[in-house]
Amino acid sequence: MPFVPRWTLLSSGCAPLLLTAGWAVAGRLEGPGYDPVSQTISVLAAYGSAGFWVMTGALLALGVCHLLTAWGLRAAAPAGRVALGGGGVTALLVALVPTPSSGGSLRHGTVAAAGFLLLAVWPVLAAHRHPTAPWALRPAPALAATALMCAGALWYVVEANHQGAAGVAERFVTSAQALWPFVVVTSCLRHRPRSIRS
């Protein structure tokens, strides 16, 4: 198995922590006018919001974490690493192209959708068919992770279109997407080194 450096444990582990801390602190700064059940994370990173700098910083850090993890995760198939890195780039772009203080933004929505897609498909693209692959890089767990993320994204679309619990759905899917790289890295580091043939 290609060597996976131990620092990827830090980059992948920080991603969900920084994201969650970002929306928690930014939501607190926003005050009672912000409803985390129905309102999205993008509202916290919008121009003029009280927690703009916190949420923007968290999204930038998330993007850097994904890029570093993709770089170091040599045990994953190249297509998966590219998709994870692309998800990191879109996180950076989401931070750099925030929504306006009122109304929507086609650019922001397009970049966010691309990020959701890349981070949803990267587990399947990173998988190996070889039976000695680390368990999180085997087809069944990878497909389950992708299915869960796609289901979460679909849930978010339904809630957003019906003005329901869009904030809860978005937090569910973004948490799953931020956590899976850590799961993969952990499984690689705990795996006995063996060669993986794609």
CSV table of C-alpha atoms in Angstrom, one decimal:
chain,number,residue,atom,x,y,z
A,1,MET,CA,0.0,0.0,0.0
A,2,PRO,CA,1.3,3.5,-0.8
A,3,PHE,CA,2.5,5.3,2.3
A,4,VAL,CA,0.0,7.6,3.9
A,5,PRO,CA,1.7,10.2,6.1
A,6,ARG,CA,0.5,10.6,9.7
A,7,TRP,CA,-0.1,14.3,9.2
A,8,THR,CA,-3.1,13.5,7.1
A,9,LEU,CA,-4.7,12.4,10.4
A,10,LEU,CA,-4.4,16.1,11.5
A,11,SER,CA,-5.6,17.6,8.2
A,12,SER,CA,-8.6,15.2,7.9
A,13,GLY,CA,-9.5,15.4,11.6
A,14,CYS,CA,-9.5,19.2,11.7
A,15,ALA,CA,-11.9,19.5,8.8
A,16,PRO,CA,-15.1,18.5,10.7
A,17,LEU,CA,-14.0,20.2,13.9
A,18,LEU,CA,-13.3,23.5,12.2
A,19,LEU,CA,-16.5,23.4,10.2
A,20,THR,CA,-18.7,22.7,13.2
A,21,ALA,CA,-16.9,25.2,15.4
A,22,GLY,CA,-17.3,27.8,12.6
A,23,TRP,CA,-21.0,27.5,12.3
A,24,ALA,CA,-21.5,27.2,16.1
A,25,VAL,CA,-19.5,30.4,16.8
A,26,ALA,CA,-20.9,32.3,13.8
A,27,GLY,CA,-24.4,31.4,14.8
A,28,ARG,CA,-23.8,32.6,18.3
A,29,LEU,CA,-22.5,35.9,17.0
A,30,GLU,CA,-25.5,36.2,14.8
A,31,GLY,CA,-27.8,36.0,17.7
A,32,PRO,CA,-31.5,35.0,18.0
A,33,GLY,CA,-32.3,36.3,14.6
A,34,TYR,CA,-30.6,33.3,13.0
A,35,ASP,CA,-32.4,30.0,13.0
A,36,PRO,CA,-30.0,27.1,12.4
A,37,VAL,CA,-32.9,24.7,11.7
A,38,SER,CA,-34.3,26.5,8.7
A,39,GLN,CA,-31.3,28.8,7.6
A,40,THR,CA,-28.2,27.6,5.9
A,41,ILE,CA,-24.5,28.0,6.7
A,42,SER,CA,-24.2,30.4,3.8
A,43,VAL,CA,-26.4,32.9,5.7
A,44,LEU,CA,-23.7,33.0,8.4
A,45,ALA,CA,-21.0,33.7,5.7
A,46,ALA,CA,-23.0,36.3,3.9
A,47,TYR,CA,-21.8,39.9,3.6
A,48,GLY,CA,-22.8,41.9,6.6
A,49,SER,CA,-23.6,39.0,8.9
A,50,ALA,CA,-22.1,39.3,12.4
A,51,GLY,CA,-20.2,36.0,12.0
A,52,PHE,CA,-19.0,36.6,8.5
A,53,TRP,CA,-15.3,36.5,9.3
A,54,VAL,CA,-15.7,33.3,11.5
A,55,MET,CA,-17.7,31.3,8.9
A,56,THR,CA,-15.5,32.5,6.1
A,57,GLY,CA,-12.4,31.5,8.0
A,58,ALA,CA,-13.9,28.1,8.7
A,59,LEU,CA,-14.7,27.5,5.1
A,60,LEU,CA,-11.2,28.5,4.0
A,61,ALA,CA,-9.7,26.2,6.6
A,62,LEU,CA,-12.0,23.4,5.5
A,63,GLY,CA,-10.8,23.8,1.9
A,64,VAL,CA,-7.1,23.7,2.9
A,65,CYS,CA,-7.8,20.6,5.0
A,66,HIS,CA,-9.4,18.8,2.1
A,67,LEU,CA,-6.5,19.8,-0.2
A,68,LEU,CA,-3.9,18.6,2.2
A,69,THR,CA,-5.7,15.4,2.8
A,70,ALA,CA,-6.1,14.7,-0.9
A,71,TRP,CA,-2.4,15.3,-1.4
A,72,GLY,CA,-1.3,12.9,1.3
A,73,LEU,CA,-3.9,10.2,0.8
A,74,ARG,CA,-1.7,8.2,-1.6
A,75,ALA,CA,-3.6,4.9,-0.9
A,76,ALA,CA,-6.7,6.2,-2.6
A,77,ALA,CA,-7.3,5.9,-6.3
A,78,PRO,CA,-6.1,9.0,-8.2
A,79,ALA,CA,-9.6,10.0,-9.4
A,80,GLY,CA,-10.9,10.1,-5.8
A,81,ARG,CA,-7.9,12.2,-4.7
A,82,VAL,CA,-8.7,14.7,-7.5
A,83,ALA,CA,-12.4,14.8,-6.5
A,84,LEU,CA,-11.5,15.4,-2.8
A,85,GLY,CA,-9.0,18.1,-3.8
A,86,GLY,CA,-11.7,19.6,-6.1
A,87,GLY,CA,-14.0,19.7,-3.1
A,88,GLY,CA,-11.4,21.6,-1.2
A,89,VAL,CA,-11.1,24.1,-4.0
A,90,THR,CA,-14.9,24.6,-4.1
A,91,ALA,CA,-14.9,25.2,-0.3
A,92,LEU,CA,-12.3,28.0,-0.9
A,93,LEU,CA,-14.5,29.4,-3.7
A,94,VAL,CA,-17.6,29.3,-1.5
A,95,ALA,CA,-15.8,31.4,1.0
A,96,LEU,CA,-14.6,33.8,-1.6
A,97,VAL,CA,-18.0,34.1,-3.3
A,98,PRO,CA,-20.4,34.5,-0.4
A,99,THR,CA,-24.1,35.1,-0.7
A,100,PRO,CA,-25.3,38.7,-0.6
A,101,SER,CA,-26.9,40.0,2.6
A,102,SER,CA,-30.3,39.5,1.1
A,103,GLY,CA,-31.5,37.2,-1.7
A,104,GLY,CA,-29.6,34.4,-3.4
A,105,SER,CA,-26.6,34.2,-5.6
A,106,LEU,CA,-26.3,32.0,-8.7
A,107,ARG,CA,-22.5,32.0,-8.5
A,108,HIS,CA,-22.5,30.9,-4.9
A,109,GLY,CA,-25.1,28.3,-5.5
A,110,THR,CA,-23.3,26.8,-8.5
A,111,VAL,CA,-20.0,26.6,-6.6
A,112,ALA,CA,-21.7,25.1,-3.6
A,113,ALA,CA,-23.5,22.5,-5.7
A,114,ALA,CA,-20.3,21.5,-7.4
A,115,GLY,CA,-18.7,21.1,-4.0
A,116,PHE,CA,-21.5,18.9,-2.8
A,117,LEU,CA,-21.2,16.7,-5.9
A,118,LEU,CA,-17.4,16.3,-5.8
A,119,LEU,CA,-17.4,15.5,-2.1
A,120,ALA,CA,-20.3,13.0,-2.6
A,121,VAL,CA,-18.6,11.0,-5.3
A,122,TRP,CA,-15.0,11.1,-4.1
A,123,PRO,CA,-15.5,8.0,-1.8
A,124,VAL,CA,-16.5,5.8,-4.8
A,125,LEU,CA,-13.8,7.3,-7.0
A,126,ALA,CA,-11.2,6.6,-4.4
A,127,ALA,CA,-12.1,3.0,-3.8
A,128,HIS,CA,-10.1,-0.1,-4.9
A,129,ARG,CA,-11.5,-3.5,-5.8
A,130,HIS,CA,-8.5,-5.3,-4.3
A,131,PRO,CA,-9.6,-7.3,-1.3
A,132,THR,CA,-6.6,-6.2,0.8
A,133,ALA,CA,-7.4,-2.5,0.5
A,134,PRO,CA,-8.1,-0.6,3.7
A,135,TRP,CA,-11.8,-1.2,4.6
A,136,ALA,CA,-12.9,2.5,3.9
A,137,LEU,CA,-11.4,2.2,0.4
A,138,ARG,CA,-13.3,-0.9,-0.5
A,139,PRO,CA,-16.2,-0.6,-2.8
A,140,ALA,CA,-19.0,-1.4,-0.4
A,141,PRO,CA,-18.2,1.1,2.4
A,142,ALA,CA,-17.3,3.7,-0.3
A,143,LEU,CA,-20.6,3.2,-2.1
A,144,ALA,CA,-22.5,3.4,1.3
A,145,ALA,CA,-20.7,6.7,2.1
A,146,THR,CA,-21.6,8.2,-1.3
A,147,ALA,CA,-25.2,7.0,-1.1
A,148,LEU,CA,-25.5,8.6,2.4
A,149,MET,CA,-24.1,11.9,1.1
A,150,CYS,CA,-26.4,11.9,-1.9
A,151,ALA,CA,-29.4,11.1,0.2
A,152,GLY,CA,-28.4,14.0,2.5
A,153,ALA,CA,-28.1,16.3,-0.4
A,154,LEU,CA,-31.5,15.2,-1.7
A,155,TRP,CA,-33.0,15.8,1.7
A,156,TYR,CA,-31.5,19.3,1.7
A,157,VAL,CA,-33.0,20.1,-1.7
A,158,VAL,CA,-36.4,18.9,-0.5
A,159,GLU,CA,-36.2,21.0,2.7
A,160,ALA,CA,-34.9,24.1,0.9
A,161,ASN,CA,-37.8,23.9,-1.7
A,162,HIS,CA,-40.4,23.5,1.0
A,163,GLN,CA,-38.9,26.1,3.4
A,164,GLY,CA,-38.4,23.4,6.0
A,165,ALA,CA,-35.4,22.2,8.0
A,166,ALA,CA,-32.8,23.2,5.3
A,167,GLY,CA,-30.3,24.1,7.9
A,168,VAL,CA,-30.4,20.7,9.6
A,169,ALA,CA,-30.2,18.9,6.3
A,170,GLU,CA,-27.3,21.0,5.1
A,171,ARG,CA,-25.4,20.4,8.4
A,172,PHE,CA,-26.0,16.7,8.2
A,173,VAL,CA,-24.6,16.3,4.7
A,174,THR,CA,-21.7,18.7,5.2
A,175,SER,CA,-20.7,17.0,8.4
A,176,ALA,CA,-20.7,13.6,6.7
A,177,GLN,CA,-18.6,15.0,3.8
A,178,ALA,CA,-16.1,16.6,6.2
A,179,LEU,CA,-15.9,13.5,8.4
A,180,TRP,CA,-15.4,10.8,5.7
A,181,PRO,CA,-11.8,11.8,4.8
A,182,PHE,CA,-10.9,11.3,8.4
A,183,VAL,CA,-12.5,7.8,8.4
A,184,VAL,CA,-10.6,6.9,5.3
A,185,VAL,CA,-7.2,8.2,6.6
A,186,THR,CA,-7.8,6.3,9.9
A,187,SER,CA,-8.5,3.1,8.1
A,188,CYS,CA,-5.4,3.5,6.0
A,189,LEU,CA,-3.2,4.2,9.0
A,190,ARG,CA,-4.5,1.2,10.9
A,191,HIS,CA,-4.2,-1.1,7.8
A,192,ARG,CA,-1.3,-3.5,7.5
A,193,PRO,CA,0.9,-2.3,4.6
A,194,ARG,CA,0.1,-4.4,1.5
A,195,SER,CA,0.2,-3.6,-2.1
A,196,ILE,CA,-3.0,-2.4,-3.7
A,197,ARG,CA,-3.5,-3.0,-7.4
A,198,SER,CA,-6.1,-0.9,-9.1
